[in-house]
Coordinates of C-alpha atoms in Angstrom, one line a residue:
X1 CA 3.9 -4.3 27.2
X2 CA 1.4 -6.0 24.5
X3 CA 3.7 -6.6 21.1
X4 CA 1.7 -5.4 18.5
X5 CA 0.8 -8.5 16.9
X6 CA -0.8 -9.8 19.9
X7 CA -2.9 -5.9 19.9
X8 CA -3.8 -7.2 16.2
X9 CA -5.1 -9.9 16.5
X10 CA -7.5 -8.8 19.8
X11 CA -8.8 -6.8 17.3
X12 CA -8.9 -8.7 14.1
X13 CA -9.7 -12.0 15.2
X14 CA -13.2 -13.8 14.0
X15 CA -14.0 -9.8 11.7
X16 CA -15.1 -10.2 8.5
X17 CA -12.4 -8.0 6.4
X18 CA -13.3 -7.1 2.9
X19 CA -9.9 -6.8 0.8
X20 CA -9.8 -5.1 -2.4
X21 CA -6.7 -5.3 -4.5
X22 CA -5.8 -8.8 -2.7
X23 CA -3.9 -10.4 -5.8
X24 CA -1.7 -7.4 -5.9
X25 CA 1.7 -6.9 -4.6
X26 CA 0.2 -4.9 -1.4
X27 CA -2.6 -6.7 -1.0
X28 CA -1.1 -9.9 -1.0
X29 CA 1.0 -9.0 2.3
X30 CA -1.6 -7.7 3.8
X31 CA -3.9 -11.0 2.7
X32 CA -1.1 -12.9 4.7
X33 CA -1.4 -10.2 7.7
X34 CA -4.9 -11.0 7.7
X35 CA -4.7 -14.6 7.9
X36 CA -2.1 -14.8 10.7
X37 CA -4.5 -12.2 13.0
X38 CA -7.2 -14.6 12.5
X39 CA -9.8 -12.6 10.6
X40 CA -11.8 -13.7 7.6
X41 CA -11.4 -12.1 4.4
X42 CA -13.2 -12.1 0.9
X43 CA -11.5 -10.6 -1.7
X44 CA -12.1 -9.0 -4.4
X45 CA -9.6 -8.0 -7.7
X46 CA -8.5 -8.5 -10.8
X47 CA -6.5 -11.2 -11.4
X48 CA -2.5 -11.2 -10.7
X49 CA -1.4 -9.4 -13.3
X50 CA 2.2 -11.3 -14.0
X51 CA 2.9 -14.8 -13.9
X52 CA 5.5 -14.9 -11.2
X53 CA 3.1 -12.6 -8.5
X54 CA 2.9 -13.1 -4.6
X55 CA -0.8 -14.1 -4.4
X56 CA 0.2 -17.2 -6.0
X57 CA 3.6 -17.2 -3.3
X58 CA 1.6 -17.5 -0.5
X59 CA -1.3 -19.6 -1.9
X60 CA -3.5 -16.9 -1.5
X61 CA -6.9 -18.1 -2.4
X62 CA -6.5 -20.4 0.0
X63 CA -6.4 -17.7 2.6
X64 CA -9.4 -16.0 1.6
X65 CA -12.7 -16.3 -0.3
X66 CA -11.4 -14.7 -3.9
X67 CA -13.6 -13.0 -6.2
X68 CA -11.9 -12.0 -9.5
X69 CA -13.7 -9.3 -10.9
X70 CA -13.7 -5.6 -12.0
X71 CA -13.9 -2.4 -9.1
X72 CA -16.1 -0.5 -12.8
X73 CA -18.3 -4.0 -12.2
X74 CA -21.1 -2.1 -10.0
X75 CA -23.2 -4.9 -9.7
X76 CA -20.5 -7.9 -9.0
X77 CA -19.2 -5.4 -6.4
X78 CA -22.5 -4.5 -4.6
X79 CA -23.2 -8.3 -4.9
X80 CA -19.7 -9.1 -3.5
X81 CA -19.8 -7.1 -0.3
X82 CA -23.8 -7.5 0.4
X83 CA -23.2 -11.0 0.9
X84 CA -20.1 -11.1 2.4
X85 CA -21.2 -8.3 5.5
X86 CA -17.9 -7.1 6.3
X87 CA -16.9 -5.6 10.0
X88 CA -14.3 -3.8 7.9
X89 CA -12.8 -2.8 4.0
X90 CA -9.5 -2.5 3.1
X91 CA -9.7 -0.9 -0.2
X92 CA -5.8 -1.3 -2.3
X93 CA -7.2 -1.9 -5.6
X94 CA -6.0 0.1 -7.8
X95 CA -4.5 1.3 -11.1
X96 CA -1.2 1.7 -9.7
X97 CA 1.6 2.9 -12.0
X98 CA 2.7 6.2 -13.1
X99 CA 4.2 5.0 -16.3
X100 CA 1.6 3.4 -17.5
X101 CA -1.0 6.4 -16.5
X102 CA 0.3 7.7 -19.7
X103 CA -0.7 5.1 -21.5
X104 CA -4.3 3.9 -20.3
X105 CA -5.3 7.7 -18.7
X106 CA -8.8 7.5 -19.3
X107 CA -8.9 3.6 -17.6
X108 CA -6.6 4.8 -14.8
X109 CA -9.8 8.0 -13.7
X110 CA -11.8 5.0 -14.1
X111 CA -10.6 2.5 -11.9
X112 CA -8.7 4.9 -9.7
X113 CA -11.5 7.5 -8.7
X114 CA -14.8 5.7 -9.8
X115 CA -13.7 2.2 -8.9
X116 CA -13.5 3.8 -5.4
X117 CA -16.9 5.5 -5.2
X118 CA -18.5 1.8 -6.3
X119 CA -17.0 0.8 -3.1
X120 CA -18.2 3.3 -1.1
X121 CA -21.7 2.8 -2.5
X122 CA -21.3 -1.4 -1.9
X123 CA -20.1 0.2 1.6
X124 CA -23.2 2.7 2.1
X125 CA -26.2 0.0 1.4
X126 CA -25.2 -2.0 4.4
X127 CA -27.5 -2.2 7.1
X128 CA -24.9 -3.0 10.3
X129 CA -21.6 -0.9 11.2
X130 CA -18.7 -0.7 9.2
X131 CA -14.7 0.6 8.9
X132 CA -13.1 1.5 5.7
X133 CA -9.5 2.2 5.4
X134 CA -9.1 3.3 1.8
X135 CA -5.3 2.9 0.6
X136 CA -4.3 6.3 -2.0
X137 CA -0.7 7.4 -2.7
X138 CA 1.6 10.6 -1.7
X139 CA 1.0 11.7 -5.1
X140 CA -2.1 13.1 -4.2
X141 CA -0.2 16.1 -3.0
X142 CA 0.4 19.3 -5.4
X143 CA 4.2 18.4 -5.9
X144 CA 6.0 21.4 -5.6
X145 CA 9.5 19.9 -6.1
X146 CA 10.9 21.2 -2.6
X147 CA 12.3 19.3 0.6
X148 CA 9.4 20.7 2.9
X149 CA 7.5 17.3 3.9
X150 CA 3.9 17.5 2.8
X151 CA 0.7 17.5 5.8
X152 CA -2.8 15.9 5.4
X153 CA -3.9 19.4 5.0
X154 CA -1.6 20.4 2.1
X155 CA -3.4 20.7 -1.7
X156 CA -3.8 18.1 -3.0
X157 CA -3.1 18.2 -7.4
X158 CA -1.2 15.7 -9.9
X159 CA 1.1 16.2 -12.4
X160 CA 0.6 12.7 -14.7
X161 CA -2.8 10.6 -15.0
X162 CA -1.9 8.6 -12.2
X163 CA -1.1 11.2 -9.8
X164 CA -4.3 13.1 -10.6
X165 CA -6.9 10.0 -10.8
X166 CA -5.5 9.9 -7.2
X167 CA -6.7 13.0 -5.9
X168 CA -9.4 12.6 -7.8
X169 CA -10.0 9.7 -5.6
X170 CA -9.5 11.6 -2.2
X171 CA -12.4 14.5 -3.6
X172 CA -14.5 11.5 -4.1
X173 CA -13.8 10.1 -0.5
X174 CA -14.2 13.3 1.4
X175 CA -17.5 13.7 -0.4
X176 CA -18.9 10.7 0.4
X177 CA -17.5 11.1 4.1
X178 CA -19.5 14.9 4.3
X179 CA -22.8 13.1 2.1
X180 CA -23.2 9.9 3.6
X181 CA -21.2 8.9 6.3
X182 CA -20.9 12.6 7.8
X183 CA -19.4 11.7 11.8
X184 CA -22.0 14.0 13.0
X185 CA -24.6 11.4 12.2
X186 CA -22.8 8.4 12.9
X187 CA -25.3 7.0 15.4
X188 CA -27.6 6.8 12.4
X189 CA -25.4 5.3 9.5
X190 CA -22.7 3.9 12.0
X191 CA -20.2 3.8 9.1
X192 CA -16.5 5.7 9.4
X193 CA -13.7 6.0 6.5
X194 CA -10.5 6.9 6.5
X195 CA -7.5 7.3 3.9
X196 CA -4.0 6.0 4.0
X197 CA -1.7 7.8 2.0
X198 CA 1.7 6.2 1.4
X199 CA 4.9 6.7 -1.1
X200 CA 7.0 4.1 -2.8
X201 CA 7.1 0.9 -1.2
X202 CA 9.7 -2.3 -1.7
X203 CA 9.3 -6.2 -0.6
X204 CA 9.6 -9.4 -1.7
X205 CA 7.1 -11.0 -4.3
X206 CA 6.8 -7.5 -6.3
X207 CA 7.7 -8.5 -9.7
X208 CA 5.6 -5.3 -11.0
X209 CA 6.8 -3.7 -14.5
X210 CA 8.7 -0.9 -14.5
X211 CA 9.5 -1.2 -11.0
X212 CA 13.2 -0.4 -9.9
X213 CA 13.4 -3.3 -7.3
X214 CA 11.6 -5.9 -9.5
X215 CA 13.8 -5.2 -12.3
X216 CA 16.8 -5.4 -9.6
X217 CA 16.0 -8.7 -8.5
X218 CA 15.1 -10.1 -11.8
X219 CA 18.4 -9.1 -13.3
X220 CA 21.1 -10.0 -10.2
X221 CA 19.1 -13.4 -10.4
X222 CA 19.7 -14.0 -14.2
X223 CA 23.1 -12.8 -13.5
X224 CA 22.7 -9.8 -16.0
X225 CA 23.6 -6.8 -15.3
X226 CA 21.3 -3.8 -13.8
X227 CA 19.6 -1.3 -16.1
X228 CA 19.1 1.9 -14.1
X229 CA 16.8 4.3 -15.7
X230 CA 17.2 7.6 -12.7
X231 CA 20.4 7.1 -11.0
X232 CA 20.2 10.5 -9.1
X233 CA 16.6 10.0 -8.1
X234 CA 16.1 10.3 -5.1
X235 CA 13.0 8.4 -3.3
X236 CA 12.1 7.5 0.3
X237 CA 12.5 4.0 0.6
X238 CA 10.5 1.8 2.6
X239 CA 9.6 -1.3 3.2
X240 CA 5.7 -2.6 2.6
X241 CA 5.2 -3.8 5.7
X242 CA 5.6 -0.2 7.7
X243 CA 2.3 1.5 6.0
X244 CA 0.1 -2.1 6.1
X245 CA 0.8 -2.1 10.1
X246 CA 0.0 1.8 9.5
X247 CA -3.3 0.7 7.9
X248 CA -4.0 -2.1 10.6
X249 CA -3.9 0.7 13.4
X250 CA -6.0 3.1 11.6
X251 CA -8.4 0.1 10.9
X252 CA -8.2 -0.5 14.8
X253 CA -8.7 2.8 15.7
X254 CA -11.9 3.6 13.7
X255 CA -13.3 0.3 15.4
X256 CA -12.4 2.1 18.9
X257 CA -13.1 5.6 17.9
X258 CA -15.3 6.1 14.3
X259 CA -15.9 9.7 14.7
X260 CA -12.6 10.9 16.0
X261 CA -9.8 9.0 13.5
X262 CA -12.2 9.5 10.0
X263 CA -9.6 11.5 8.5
X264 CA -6.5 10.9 6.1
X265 CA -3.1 9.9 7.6
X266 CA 0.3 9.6 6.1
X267 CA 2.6 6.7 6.2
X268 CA 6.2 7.1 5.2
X269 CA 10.0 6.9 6.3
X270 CA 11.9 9.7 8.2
X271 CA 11.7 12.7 6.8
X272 CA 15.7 12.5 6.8
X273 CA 15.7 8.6 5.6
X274 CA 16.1 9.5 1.4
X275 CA 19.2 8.7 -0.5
X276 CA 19.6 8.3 -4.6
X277 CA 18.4 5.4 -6.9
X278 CA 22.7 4.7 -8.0
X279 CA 22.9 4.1 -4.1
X280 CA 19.7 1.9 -3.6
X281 CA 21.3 -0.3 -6.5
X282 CA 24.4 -0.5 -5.1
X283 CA 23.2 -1.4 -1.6
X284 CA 21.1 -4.2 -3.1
X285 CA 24.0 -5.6 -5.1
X286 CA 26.0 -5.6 -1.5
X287 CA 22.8 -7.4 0.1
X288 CA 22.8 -10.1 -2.9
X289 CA 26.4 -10.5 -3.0
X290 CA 27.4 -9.8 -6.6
X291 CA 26.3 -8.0 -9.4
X292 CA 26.9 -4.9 -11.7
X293 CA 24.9 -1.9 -12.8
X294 CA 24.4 0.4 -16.4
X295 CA 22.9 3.9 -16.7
X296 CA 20.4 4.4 -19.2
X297 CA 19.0 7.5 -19.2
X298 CA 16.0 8.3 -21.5
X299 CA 15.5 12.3 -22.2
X300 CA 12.2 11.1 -23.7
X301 CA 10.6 9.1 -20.9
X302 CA 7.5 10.4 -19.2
X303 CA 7.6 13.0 -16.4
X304 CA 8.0 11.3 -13.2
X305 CA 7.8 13.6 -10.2
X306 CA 11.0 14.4 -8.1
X307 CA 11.5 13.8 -4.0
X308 CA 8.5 14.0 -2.4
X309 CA 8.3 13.7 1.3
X310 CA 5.7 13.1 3.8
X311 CA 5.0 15.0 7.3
X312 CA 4.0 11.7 9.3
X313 CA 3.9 13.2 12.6
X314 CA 0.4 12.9 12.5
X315 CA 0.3 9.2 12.2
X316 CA 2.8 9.0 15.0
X317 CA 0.8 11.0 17.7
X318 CA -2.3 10.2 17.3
X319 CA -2.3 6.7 15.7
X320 CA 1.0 5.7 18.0
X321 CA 2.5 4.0 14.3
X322 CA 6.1 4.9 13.8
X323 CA 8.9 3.6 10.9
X324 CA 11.0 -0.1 12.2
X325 CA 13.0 0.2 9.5
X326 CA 15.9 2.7 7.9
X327 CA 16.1 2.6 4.3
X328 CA 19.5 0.2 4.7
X329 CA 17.1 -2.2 6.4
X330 CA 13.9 -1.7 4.2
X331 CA 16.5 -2.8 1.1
X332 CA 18.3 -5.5 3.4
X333 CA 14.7 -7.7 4.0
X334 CA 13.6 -7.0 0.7
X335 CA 16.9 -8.6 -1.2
X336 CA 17.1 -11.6 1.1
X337 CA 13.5 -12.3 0.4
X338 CA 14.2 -12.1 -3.1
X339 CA 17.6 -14.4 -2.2
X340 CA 15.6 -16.8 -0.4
X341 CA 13.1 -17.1 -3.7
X342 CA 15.4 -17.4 -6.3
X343 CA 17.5 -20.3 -4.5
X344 CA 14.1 -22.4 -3.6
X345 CA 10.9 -21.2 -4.4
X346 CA 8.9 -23.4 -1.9
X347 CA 10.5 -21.7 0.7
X348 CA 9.1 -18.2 0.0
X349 CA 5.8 -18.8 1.4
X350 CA 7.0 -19.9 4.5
X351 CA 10.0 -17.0 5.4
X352 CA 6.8 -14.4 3.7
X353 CA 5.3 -15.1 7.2
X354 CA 8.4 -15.3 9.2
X355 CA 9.7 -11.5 8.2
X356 CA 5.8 -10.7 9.0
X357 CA 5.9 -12.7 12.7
X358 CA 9.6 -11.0 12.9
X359 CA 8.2 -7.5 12.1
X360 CA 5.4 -7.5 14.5
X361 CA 7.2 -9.3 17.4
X362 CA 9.2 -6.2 16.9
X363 CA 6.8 -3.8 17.8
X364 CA 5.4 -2.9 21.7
X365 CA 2.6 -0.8 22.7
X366 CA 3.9 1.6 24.5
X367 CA 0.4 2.8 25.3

């Protein structure tokens, strides 16, 4: 048996990673990732975009070379990856938030769908081979409000601006996949993409607004009590660690097979492993130790889609990735990271990298 973290880092090791969206919440794991497989990143994003962010947690830039700049900045993008001459891009930046879709739409196309077709074109002028793994959402999917888990091949659609700029996103992708980087003449361009599609994530160093487990942590730490906005919500919890080692094998498996794994995949918990906001909070209060809760239900607030679950059987046959974690444990290492934080924050860097270690260690190839 190989532990996966050892399979990583044989393929990792010495590559030259291009990371967009490194300052953000995702990124920033997967920054750390990076780092402890031994590959060399440049990164390239806004920013962080709140004061108390992860990226700053970690010490990221000194993890990476960091280029703050805009994905709508063609030029500083082009210039970014032409002289960086990446062996692979991992592409998380993003407009991220439903809630505030509504309020920046016409920013959120922008960055969301042509932000992501300036990589592609940094991606396409580059004279040597090259892997993208390009990070979307399960709200690409026509959400149908029903249980049945949704396929790759499902429509795709989007209620809000956010949901929408994200299939957006995946037309532009599969375009440029059947234009310029078509697997029938991947001898000539020697370029493959793929897409990660994943559903709400929760970890430590996410202090994102209008986030249910930010505002969790930030309250139980102040000692206040818990506004909860959805109590009978329910959402497929897991934790952000499951679809980055999703997009690590996908990123390994276009370096060992480009033509054959150029598709989208979906990363997400058990189909069966869903239970209702009221419960996450509760759970999280247990984890911390004490705390309270309020419902505040707004019959004005934006349109947020109900359950939505992903069919990940795909991802589990042919990409050999599977869920650790249940949603009891997802909640579990996410509120003793936040624990650990708020009772000494020099010590966040270093557990950061020991739930990571303790995460892969986890894992065998069963291949």
């Amino acid at each position: 048996m190989v532990n996966m973290l050892q399979k990583l880092t044989e393929v990792y090791k010495g590559k030259k990673v291009f990371l967009t969206g490194h300052t953000g919440f995702k990124g920033s794991w997967l920054l750390k990732i990076f780092s402890l497989l031994g590959a060399e990143v440049k990164g390239y994003a806004l920013a962080p975009q709140n004061e108390l962010n992860l990226y700053s947690v970690i010490s990221g830039d000194a993890s990476c070379q960091s280029v703050i700049a805009d994905l709508r900045n063609r030029e500083a993008l082009n210039e970014a990856v032409a002289s960086f001459q990446p062996d692979f891009i991992f592409h998380l930046a993003a407009q991220p938030l439903v809630r505030l879709s509504y309020e920046i739409p016409s920013e959120t196309f922008e960055v969301n769908a042509i932000g992501t077709a300036n990589v592609l074109d940094a991606m396409a002028k580059l004279n040597k081979p090259c892997n993208a793994v390009l990070i979307t959402t399960d709200k690409v999917y026509h959400n149908n409000e029903w249980a049945y888990p949704y396929r790759e091949t499902d429509r795709l659609g989007g209620y809000d601006p956010y949901s929408a700029s994200k299939a957006c996103t995946e037309l532009v992708i599969d375009s440029y996949r059947n234009s310029f980087f078509n697997t029938k003449a991947y001898d000539k361009h020697q370029k493959a993409i793929a897409v990660g599609r994943a559903g709400n994530v929760i970890g430590g160093g996410d202090w994102s607004k209008d986030r249910l487990i930010p505002d969790i942590a930030r309250a139980l730490s102040a000692g206040k009590d818990i506004e909860v906005r959805n109590p009978a919500s329910v959402r497929p919890w897991q934790h952000v660690l499951e679809p980055l080692l999703g997009y690590l094998l996908l990123g390994a498996k276009l370096a060992e097979s480009p033509q054959a794994y150029s598709q989208a995949y979906n990363f997400g918990p058990d189909v069966n492993d869903a239970f209702p906001v009221k419960r996450m909070v509760e759970l999280a209060i247990e984890c911390w130790g004490s705390g309270s809760y309020y419902t505040n239900v707004d019959p004005n607030q934006p349109h947020e889609a109900g359950l939505l679950k992903l069919d990940i059987s795909k991802a589990i046959d042919e990409l050999k990735w599977k869920p650790l974690f249940n949603a009891t444990k997802a909640v579990q290492y996410t509120i003793d990271w936040y624990k650990v934080f708020y009772t000494d924050k020099d010590e966040a860097a270093a557990y950061t990298e020991e739930q990571i270690l303790a995460f892969l260690n986890s894992t065998d190839d069963g291949q």
